[in-house]
Amino acid sequence: MEQGRNAAQSRVSGGLHLLPPPAPPLRSIAQLPGPKGRPIMGSAREINSTRFHQVLENWGRQFGPLYKFSILRRTFVVTSDRDVIATLLRDRPDVMRRSSRTSRMLEEAGTKGLFTAEGEEWRRERKLAMRALTPEVIHNFFPKLTALTERLRRRWHDAIAAGQPVDVLRDLKAYTLDVTIGLAFGHDIDTLEHEDNQLQRDIEFLFNRVARRLTSPFAYWRVPLLKRAVDREADAAAARIQQAIVGFIADTRRRMDANPALRGKPTNMLEALVAARDEDGSGFNDAVVIGNAITMVFAGEDTTSNTMAWLIDFLAAHPAAAAAMATEADAVLAGAAVLDDYHLLDHLHYADAATREAMRLKPVAPLMALEAASEIAIDGVRVPAGSIIFCLLRLSSERDSALERPASFLPERWLGGAGGDDPGRKMFPFGAGPRFCPGRYLAMAEIKMAMSMLAKNFVVEPIAGAPPAEETFTFTVTPSALPVRLRARTA
Ligand code: HEM
């Protein structure tokens, strides 16, 4: 992207005076290449909602790093240029914002919080969220994280001992939900051992509805006559989740009143949020706390469990990498079945590298929808305010890759040394710029805990003949199945 020139040109429309020498006139979005589409409907029929990201990536391979497509007369811009994406992500929240369409749909589902906030509201809430997710908060939570990881180990151990199959994908989801609710609200809802948890069902249901709505060409559920039973059920699920969180907040307040020291040293996210909200002049009310608490659950559950699922899928197909992870787990965990020393998380270098490699090939957020808050120019193309720009994060690293064997799963490439290349520079698994994922530290801690436990105690094998894990777009990218079997590791 011609950053300087474009930045200056975009300022022209804002009326500033420091103009560079005359530049070639800007092109319009209509001049960009892209799929032809049909009259009125545009490319609506090509957009397969469960393969949305792959459709956009395939067009990116066909039409290049900047293209357009239309649906129902609305035109979208798509970029997979790494430098352009880095600039767009950096220029938030003032020049770029999240897609207002995405934000509205999330807010309709009750998740009005940091993810959907913009401008000053976002700045204030970001500070709040950063306080709720500091390494210190996670350190304080670590004994519970160890206990929840031990519960997962025991469940798998008992199932294997009884000769029963393990549904790894289901258990990972339950584990991350228990961890997120545990850290967020200080409650152990134990969805791992209890199949039928209303909160879990509501969260899952709502998440799937939002994913389907995001790729729906028309917001039919806002028209009372067209609203379907599933949409009414989504409203009911959102209300129940809200109610549950109001209860968690009441419990938290009671605990904090009984033990005021918790205000200075919160042991979970909700305590941190409530402490911040109660400070003089904080400007926050309970609605902000509730919205952000729900946001954390939505943002933290599927992202983390799907990342682990993709990693396990790779480990099943790459026994040498799995063996390297097991050797490391033996050394770091020593006699323990589950890591019980917070500081040792930093010693799990191979597990860390394998996670990054899985996120490089199977990022759970391979695209991001942004919206121009004011007019900008991208590579000589005028992009008016309000335009939606899809950033293809995975394709950008694929296009820009100078890596050896880029399609291969090679955790070693992250362990330094090899030519001094830094694969991280080329990827955005946690986003980038001022809105990068604030849960990154928690996510990596959780993944390393569960994956070191897995490597220490179990062997993962592919199930011969089972259909492979396919990428399914459900807001995050979920594997359609996890065709692996666990067996206990002997010696
Ligand atoms: C492997 C796990 C995770 C992945 C891959 C991931 C990825 C992402 C990505 C790509 C974004 C958008 C960043 C951007 O706009 O630049 C994001 C934002 C966010 N994530 Fe995560 N995330 C993960 C786990 C978590 C966890 C565990 C939490 C909290 C409990 C969390 C909370 C959030 C929030 C609140 C935002 C919105 C930040 C903002 O708009 O300022 N995430 N995440």
Coordinates of N, CA and C in Angstrom, one line a residue, residues 7-188:
A7 N -2.3 8.0 2.9 CA -2.7 8.6 4.1 C -2.9 10.1 3.8
A8 N -2.0 10.7 3.0 CA -2.1 12.1 2.7 C -3.4 12.4 1.9
Q9 N -3.6 11.5 0.9 CA -4.8 11.6 0.1 C -6.1 11.5 0.9
S10 N -6.1 10.6 1.8 CA -7.3 10.4 2.6 C -7.5 11.6 3.4
R11 N -6.4 12.3 3.8 CA -6.6 13.5 4.6 C -7.1 14.7 3.7
V12 N -6.9 14.6 2.4 CA -7.4 15.6 1.5 C -8.9 15.8 1.8
S13 N -9.6 14.6 1.9 CA -11.0 14.7 2.0 C -11.4 15.3 3.4
G14 N -10.5 15.2 4.4 CA -10.7 15.8 5.7 C -10.4 17.3 5.7
G15 N -9.9 17.8 4.6 CA -9.7 19.3 4.5 C -8.3 19.7 5.0
L16 N -7.3 18.9 5.3 CA -6.0 19.3 5.7 C -5.2 19.9 4.6
H17 N -4.2 20.6 4.9 CA -3.5 21.4 3.8 C -2.2 20.9 3.3
L18 N -1.5 20.1 4.1 CA -0.2 19.7 3.7 C -0.2 18.6 2.6
L19 N -0.3 19.0 1.4 CA -0.5 18.1 0.3 C 0.8 17.7 -0.3
P20 N 1.0 16.4 -0.7 CA 2.2 16.0 -1.3 C 2.1 16.4 -2.8
P21 N 3.2 16.2 -3.6 CA 3.1 16.5 -5.0 C 1.9 15.8 -5.6
P22 N 1.4 16.3 -6.7 CA 0.2 15.7 -7.3 C 0.4 14.2 -7.6
A23 N -0.6 13.4 -7.3 CA -0.5 12.0 -7.4 C -1.5 11.5 -8.5
P24 N -1.3 10.4 -9.1 CA -2.3 9.9 -10.1 C -3.7 9.9 -9.4
P25 N -4.8 10.1 -10.2 CA -6.1 10.1 -9.6 C -6.4 8.7 -9.0
L26 N -7.3 8.7 -8.0 CA -7.6 7.5 -7.3 C -8.6 6.7 -8.2
R27 N -8.5 5.4 -8.2 CA -9.5 4.6 -8.9 C -10.7 4.4 -7.9
S28 N -11.8 3.9 -8.5 CA -12.9 3.6 -7.7 C -13.0 2.1 -7.4
I29 N -13.8 1.7 -6.4 CA -13.9 0.3 -6.0 C -14.4 -0.5 -7.2
A30 N -15.3 0.2 -8.0 CA -15.9 -0.5 -9.1 C -14.8 -1.0 -10.1
Q31 N -13.7 -0.4 -10.1 CA -12.6 -0.7 -11.1 C -11.8 -1.9 -10.6
L32 N -12.0 -2.3 -9.4 CA -11.2 -3.5 -8.9 C -11.7 -4.8 -9.5
P33 N -10.8 -5.8 -9.6 CA -11.2 -7.1 -10.1 C -12.1 -7.8 -9.1
G34 N -12.8 -8.8 -9.5 CA -13.6 -9.6 -8.6 C -14.6 -10.5 -9.3
P35 N -15.2 -11.4 -8.6 CA -16.2 -12.3 -9.2 C -17.3 -11.5 -9.8
K36 N -17.8 -12.0 -10.9 CA -18.8 -11.2 -11.7 C -20.1 -11.1 -11.0
G37 N -20.6 -12.2 -10.4 CA -21.9 -12.1 -9.8 C -23.1 -12.0 -10.7
R38 N -24.3 -12.0 -10.2 CA -25.5 -11.9 -11.0 C -26.2 -10.6 -10.7
P39 N -27.1 -10.2 -11.6 CA -27.8 -8.9 -11.4 C -28.5 -9.0 -10.0
I40 N -28.5 -7.9 -9.3 CA -29.1 -7.7 -8.0 C -28.5 -8.6 -6.9
M41 N -28.6 -9.9 -7.1 CA -28.1 -10.8 -6.0 C -26.6 -10.8 -5.9
G42 N -25.9 -10.3 -6.9 CA -24.4 -10.3 -6.9 C -23.9 -11.7 -6.7
S43 N -23.0 -11.9 -5.7 CA -22.3 -13.2 -5.5 C -23.0 -14.0 -4.4
A44 N -24.2 -13.6 -4.0 CA -24.9 -14.2 -2.9 C -24.9 -15.7 -3.0
R45 N -25.1 -16.3 -4.2 CA -25.2 -17.7 -4.3 C -23.8 -18.4 -4.1
E46 N -22.8 -17.7 -4.3 CA -21.4 -18.3 -4.2 C -21.0 -18.3 -2.7
I47 N -21.6 -17.5 -1.9 CA -21.2 -17.4 -0.5 C -21.9 -18.5 0.3
N48 N -21.1 -19.5 0.6 CA -21.5 -20.6 1.4 C -21.2 -20.3 2.8
S49 N -22.3 -20.2 3.6 CA -22.1 -19.6 5.0 C -21.1 -20.4 5.8
T50 N -21.0 -21.8 5.6 CA -20.1 -22.5 6.5 C -18.6 -22.5 5.9
R51 N -18.5 -22.0 4.7 CA -17.2 -22.0 4.0 C -16.8 -20.6 3.7
F52 N -17.5 -19.6 4.3 CA -17.3 -18.2 3.9 C -15.9 -17.8 3.7
H53 N -15.0 -18.1 4.7 CA -13.6 -17.7 4.7 C -12.9 -18.3 3.5
Q54 N -13.3 -19.5 3.2 CA -12.6 -20.2 2.1 C -13.0 -19.6 0.7
V55 N -14.3 -19.3 0.6 CA -14.7 -18.6 -0.6 C -13.9 -17.4 -0.8
L56 N -13.8 -16.5 0.2 CA -13.1 -15.3 0.1 C -11.6 -15.5 -0.2
E57 N -11.0 -16.5 0.4 CA -9.6 -16.8 0.2 C -9.4 -17.3 -1.3
N58 N -10.3 -18.2 -1.7 CA -10.2 -18.6 -3.1 C -10.3 -17.5 -4.1
W59 N -11.2 -16.6 -3.9 CA -11.3 -15.4 -4.8 C -10.0 -14.6 -4.7
G60 N -9.4 -14.5 -3.5 CA -8.1 -13.8 -3.3 C -7.0 -14.4 -4.1
R61 N -7.0 -15.7 -4.2 CA -6.0 -16.4 -5.0 C -6.2 -16.1 -6.5
Q62 N -7.5 -16.0 -6.8 CA -7.8 -15.7 -8.2 C -7.7 -14.3 -8.6
F63 N -8.1 -13.4 -7.8 CA -8.2 -11.9 -8.2 C -7.1 -11.1 -7.6
G64 N -6.3 -11.6 -6.8 CA -5.1 -10.9 -6.3 C -5.4 -10.2 -4.9
P65 N -4.4 -9.4 -4.4 CA -4.5 -8.9 -3.0 C -5.5 -7.9 -2.7
L66 N -6.1 -7.3 -3.8 CA -7.2 -6.3 -3.5 C -8.3 -6.6 -4.6
Y67 N -9.5 -7.0 -4.1 CA -10.6 -7.2 -5.0 C -11.9 -6.8 -4.4
K68 N -13.0 -7.0 -5.1 CA -14.3 -6.6 -4.6 C -15.3 -7.7 -4.9
F69 N -16.4 -7.8 -4.2 CA -17.5 -8.6 -4.6 C -18.8 -7.9 -4.1
S70 N -19.9 -8.3 -4.6 CA -21.1 -7.6 -4.3 C -22.2 -8.6 -3.9
I71 N -23.0 -8.2 -2.9 CA -24.2 -9.0 -2.5 C -25.4 -8.0 -2.4
L72 N -26.5 -8.3 -3.1 CA -27.6 -7.4 -3.1 C -27.3 -5.9 -3.2
R73 N -26.5 -5.7 -4.2 CA -26.1 -4.3 -4.6 C -25.1 -3.7 -3.6
R74 N -24.7 -4.4 -2.6 CA -23.7 -3.8 -1.6 C -22.4 -4.4 -2.1
T75 N -21.4 -3.5 -2.2 CA -20.1 -4.0 -2.6 C -19.1 -4.0 -1.5
F76 N -18.3 -5.1 -1.4 CA -17.3 -5.2 -0.3 C -15.9 -5.3 -0.9
V77 N -15.0 -4.7 -0.1 CA -13.6 -4.7 -0.5 C -12.9 -5.8 0.2
V78 N -12.0 -6.5 -0.4 CA -11.3 -7.6 0.3 C -9.8 -7.4 0.0
T79 N -9.0 -7.5 1.1 CA -7.5 -7.4 0.9 C -6.8 -8.5 1.6
S80 N -5.8 -9.0 1.0 CA -4.9 -10.0 1.6 C -3.4 -9.5 1.6
D81 N -3.3 -8.2 1.4 CA -2.0 -7.6 1.5 C -1.6 -7.3 2.9
R82 N -0.5 -7.9 3.3 CA -0.1 -7.9 4.7 C 0.2 -6.5 5.3
D83 N 0.8 -5.7 4.4 CA 1.1 -4.3 4.9 C -0.2 -3.5 5.0
V84 N -1.0 -3.7 4.0 CA -2.3 -2.9 4.1 C -3.1 -3.4 5.3
I85 N -3.1 -4.7 5.6 CA -3.9 -5.2 6.8 C -3.3 -4.6 8.0
A86 N -1.9 -4.6 8.1 CA -1.3 -4.1 9.3 C -1.6 -2.6 9.5
T87 N -1.7 -1.9 8.5 CA -2.0 -0.4 8.6 C -3.5 -0.2 9.0
L88 N -4.4 -1.0 8.4 CA -5.8 -0.9 8.7 C -6.0 -1.2 10.2
L89 N -5.4 -2.3 10.6 CA -5.6 -2.8 12.0 C -5.0 -1.7 13.0
R90 N -3.9 -1.1 12.6 CA -3.2 -0.1 13.4 C -4.1 1.2 13.6
D91 N -4.8 1.5 12.5 CA -5.5 2.8 12.5 C -6.8 2.7 13.1
R92 N -7.0 2.0 14.2 CA -8.2 1.9 14.9 C -8.1 2.6 16.2
P93 N -9.1 3.1 16.8 CA -10.4 3.1 16.4 C -10.8 4.3 15.5
D94 N -9.9 5.2 15.2 CA -10.3 6.5 14.6 C -10.6 6.4 13.1
V95 N -9.7 5.8 12.4 CA -9.9 5.7 10.9 C -10.7 4.5 10.5
M96 N -10.4 3.4 11.2 CA -11.0 2.1 10.9 C -11.8 1.7 12.2
R97 N -12.9 1.0 12.0 CA -13.7 0.4 13.1 C -14.0 -1.0 12.8
R98 N -14.6 -1.8 13.7 CA -15.1 -3.1 13.4 C -16.3 -2.9 12.5
S99 N -16.7 -3.9 11.7 CA -17.8 -3.8 10.8 C -19.1 -3.5 11.7
S100 N -19.8 -2.4 11.4 CA -21.0 -2.1 12.2 C -22.0 -3.2 12.1
R101 N -22.0 -3.9 11.0 CA -23.0 -5.0 10.8 C -22.7 -6.1 11.8
T102 N -21.4 -6.5 11.9 CA -21.0 -7.5 12.9 C -21.3 -7.1 14.3
S103 N -20.9 -5.8 14.6 CA -21.2 -5.4 16.0 C -22.6 -5.4 16.3
R104 N -23.5 -4.9 15.4 CA -24.9 -4.9 15.7 C -25.4 -6.3 15.9
M105 N -25.0 -7.3 15.1 CA -25.5 -8.6 15.3 C -25.0 -9.2 16.7
L106 N -23.8 -8.9 17.1 CA -23.3 -9.3 18.4 C -24.1 -8.6 19.5
E107 N -24.3 -7.4 19.3 CA -25.1 -6.7 20.4 C -26.5 -7.2 20.5
E108 N -27.1 -7.5 19.4 CA -28.4 -8.1 19.4 C -28.4 -9.4 20.2
A109 N -27.2 -10.1 20.3 CA -27.1 -11.3 21.0 C -26.6 -11.1 22.4
G110 N -26.6 -9.8 22.9 CA -26.3 -9.5 24.3 C -24.9 -9.2 24.5
T111 N -24.0 -9.3 23.5 CA -22.6 -9.2 23.7 C -22.1 -7.7 23.4
K112 N -22.7 -6.8 24.1 CA -22.3 -5.4 23.9 C -21.1 -5.2 24.8
G113 N -19.9 -5.1 24.3 CA -18.8 -4.9 25.2 C -17.6 -4.5 24.4
L114 N -16.4 -4.8 24.9 CA -15.2 -4.3 24.2 C -15.1 -4.7 22.7
F115 N -15.5 -5.9 22.4 CA -15.4 -6.3 21.0 C -16.2 -5.4 20.0
T116 N -17.3 -4.9 20.5 CA -18.2 -4.1 19.6 C -18.1 -2.6 19.9
A117 N -17.4 -2.2 20.9 CA -17.3 -0.7 21.3 C -16.4 0.0 20.3
E118 N -16.7 1.3 20.2 CA -15.8 2.1 19.3 C -15.5 3.4 20.0
G119 N -14.5 4.1 19.4 CA -14.2 5.5 19.9 C -13.8 5.5 21.4
E120 N -14.3 6.6 22.0 CA -14.0 6.8 23.4 C -14.5 5.7 24.3
E121 N -15.6 5.2 24.0 CA -16.2 4.0 24.8 C -15.2 2.9 24.7
W122 N -14.7 2.6 23.5 CA -13.8 1.5 23.4 C -12.5 1.8 24.2
R123 N -12.0 3.0 24.2 CA -10.8 3.3 24.9 C -11.0 3.0 26.4
R124 N -12.1 3.4 27.0 CA -12.4 3.2 28.4 C -12.5 1.7 28.7
E125 N -13.3 1.0 27.8 CA -13.5 -0.4 28.1 C -12.2 -1.2 27.9
R126 N -11.4 -0.8 27.0 CA -10.1 -1.5 26.8 C -9.3 -1.5 28.0
K127 N -9.2 -0.3 28.7 CA -8.5 -0.2 29.9 C -9.0 -1.2 31.0
L128 N -10.4 -1.2 31.0 CA -11.1 -2.1 32.0 C -10.7 -3.6 31.7
A129 N -10.8 -4.0 30.4 CA -10.5 -5.4 30.1 C -9.0 -5.7 30.3
M130 N -8.2 -4.8 30.1 CA -6.7 -5.1 30.3 C -6.5 -5.3 31.8
R131 N -7.2 -4.6 32.6 CA -7.1 -4.8 34.0 C -7.6 -6.2 34.5
A132 N -8.6 -6.6 33.7 CA -9.2 -7.9 34.1 C -8.5 -9.1 33.6
L133 N -7.5 -8.9 32.7 CA -6.8 -10.0 32.0 C -5.3 -9.9 32.2
T134 N -4.8 -9.2 33.3 CA -3.4 -9.1 33.5 C -2.8 -10.5 33.8
P135 N -1.5 -10.6 33.6 CA -0.8 -11.9 34.0 C -1.0 -12.1 35.5
E136 N -1.2 -11.0 36.3 CA -1.4 -11.2 37.7 C -2.7 -11.9 38.0
V137 N -3.8 -11.4 37.3 CA -5.1 -12.1 37.5 C -5.0 -13.6 37.1
I138 N -4.3 -13.8 36.1 CA -4.1 -15.2 35.6 C -3.3 -16.0 36.6
H139 N -2.2 -15.4 37.1 CA -1.4 -16.0 38.1 C -2.3 -16.4 39.3
N140 N -3.1 -15.5 39.8 CA -4.0 -15.8 41.0 C -4.9 -16.9 40.7
F141 N -5.3 -17.0 39.4 CA -6.3 -18.1 39.0 C -5.6 -19.4 38.8
F142 N -4.3 -19.4 38.7 CA -3.5 -20.6 38.3 C -3.9 -21.9 39.1
P143 N -4.0 -21.9 40.4 CA -4.4 -23.1 41.1 C -5.7 -23.7 40.6
K144 N -6.6 -22.8 40.3 CA -7.9 -23.4 39.7 C -7.7 -23.9 38.3
L145 N -6.8 -23.3 37.5 CA -6.5 -23.8 36.2 C -5.9 -25.2 36.3
T146 N -5.0 -25.3 37.3 CA -4.4 -26.7 37.4 C -5.5 -27.7 37.8
A147 N -6.4 -27.3 38.7 CA -7.5 -28.3 39.1 C -8.4 -28.6 37.9
L148 N -8.7 -27.6 37.1 CA -9.6 -27.9 36.0 C -8.9 -28.8 34.9
T149 N -7.6 -28.6 34.8 CA -6.8 -29.4 33.8 C -6.7 -30.8 34.4
E150 N -6.6 -31.0 35.7 CA -6.5 -32.3 36.3 C -7.9 -33.0 36.1
R151 N -8.9 -32.3 36.1 CA -10.3 -32.9 35.9 C -10.4 -33.4 34.5
L152 N -9.8 -32.7 33.6 CA -9.8 -33.1 32.2 C -9.0 -34.4 32.0
R153 N -7.8 -34.4 32.7 CA -7.0 -35.6 32.6 C -7.7 -36.8 33.2
R154 N -8.3 -36.6 34.3 CA -9.0 -37.7 35.0 C -10.1 -38.3 34.1
R155 N -10.9 -37.3 33.5 CA -12.0 -37.8 32.7 C -11.5 -38.7 31.5
W156 N -10.4 -38.2 30.9 CA -9.9 -39.0 29.8 C -9.3 -40.3 30.3
H157 N -8.6 -40.3 31.4 CA -8.0 -41.5 32.0 C -9.1 -42.5 32.3
D158 N -10.2 -42.0 33.0 CA -11.2 -42.9 33.4 C -11.9 -43.6 32.2
A159 N -12.2 -42.7 31.1 CA -12.9 -43.2 29.9 C -12.0 -44.3 29.3
I160 N -10.7 -44.0 29.1 CA -9.8 -45.0 28.5 C -9.8 -46.3 29.3
A161 N -9.7 -46.1 30.7 CA -9.6 -47.3 31.5 C -10.8 -48.2 31.4
A162 N -12.0 -47.5 31.2 CA -13.3 -48.2 31.1 C -13.5 -48.7 29.6
G163 N -12.6 -48.4 28.7 CA -12.7 -48.8 27.3 C -13.7 -48.0 26.6
Q164 N -14.0 -46.8 27.1 CA -15.0 -46.0 26.4 C -14.3 -44.9 25.5
P165 N -15.0 -44.5 24.4 CA -14.4 -43.5 23.5 C -14.4 -42.2 24.2
V166 N -13.4 -41.4 23.8 CA -13.3 -40.0 24.3 C -13.7 -39.0 23.2
D167 N -14.7 -38.2 23.5 CA -15.1 -37.1 22.5 C -14.2 -35.9 22.8
V168 N -13.0 -35.9 22.1 CA -12.0 -34.9 22.5 C -12.5 -33.5 22.2
L169 N -13.2 -33.3 21.0 CA -13.7 -32.0 20.7 C -14.7 -31.4 21.7
R170 N -15.6 -32.3 22.1 CA -16.6 -31.9 23.0 C -16.0 -31.5 24.4
D171 N -15.0 -32.4 24.8 CA -14.4 -32.1 26.1 C -13.5 -30.9 26.1
L172 N -12.9 -30.6 25.0 CA -12.1 -29.3 24.9 C -13.0 -28.1 25.0
K173 N -14.2 -28.2 24.4 CA -15.1 -27.1 24.5 C -15.6 -26.9 26.0
A174 N -15.9 -28.0 26.6 CA -16.4 -27.9 28.0 C -15.2 -27.4 28.9
Y175 N -14.0 -27.9 28.6 CA -12.9 -27.4 29.4 C -12.7 -25.9 29.3
T176 N -12.7 -25.4 28.1 CA -12.4 -23.9 27.9 C -13.6 -23.1 28.5
L177 N -14.8 -23.7 28.4 CA -15.9 -22.9 29.0 C -15.8 -22.9 30.5
D178 N -15.4 -24.0 31.1 CA -15.2 -24.1 32.5 C -14.1 -23.1 32.9
V179 N -13.0 -23.1 32.2 CA -11.9 -22.2 32.5 C -12.3 -20.8 32.4
T180 N -13.0 -20.4 31.3 CA -13.4 -19.0 31.0 C -14.4 -18.6 32.1
I181 N -15.4 -19.4 32.4 CA -16.4 -19.0 33.4 C -15.7 -19.0 34.8
G182 N -14.8 -19.9 35.0 CA -14.0 -19.9 36.3 C -13.2 -18.6 36.4
L183 N -12.5 -18.2 35.4 CA -11.7 -17.0 35.5 C -12.6 -15.8 35.4
A184 N -13.6 -15.8 34.6 CA -14.4 -14.6 34.4 C -15.3 -14.4 35.7
F185 N -15.9 -15.4 36.2 CA -16.9 -15.2 37.3 C -16.6 -15.9 38.6
G186 N -15.5 -16.6 38.6 CA -15.2 -17.3 39.9 C -16.1 -18.4 40.2
H187 N -16.8 -19.0 39.2 CA -17.7 -20.1 39.5 C -17.2 -21.3 38.7
D188 N -17.4 -22.5 39.3 CA -17.1 -23.7 38.6 C -18.4 -24.3 38.2

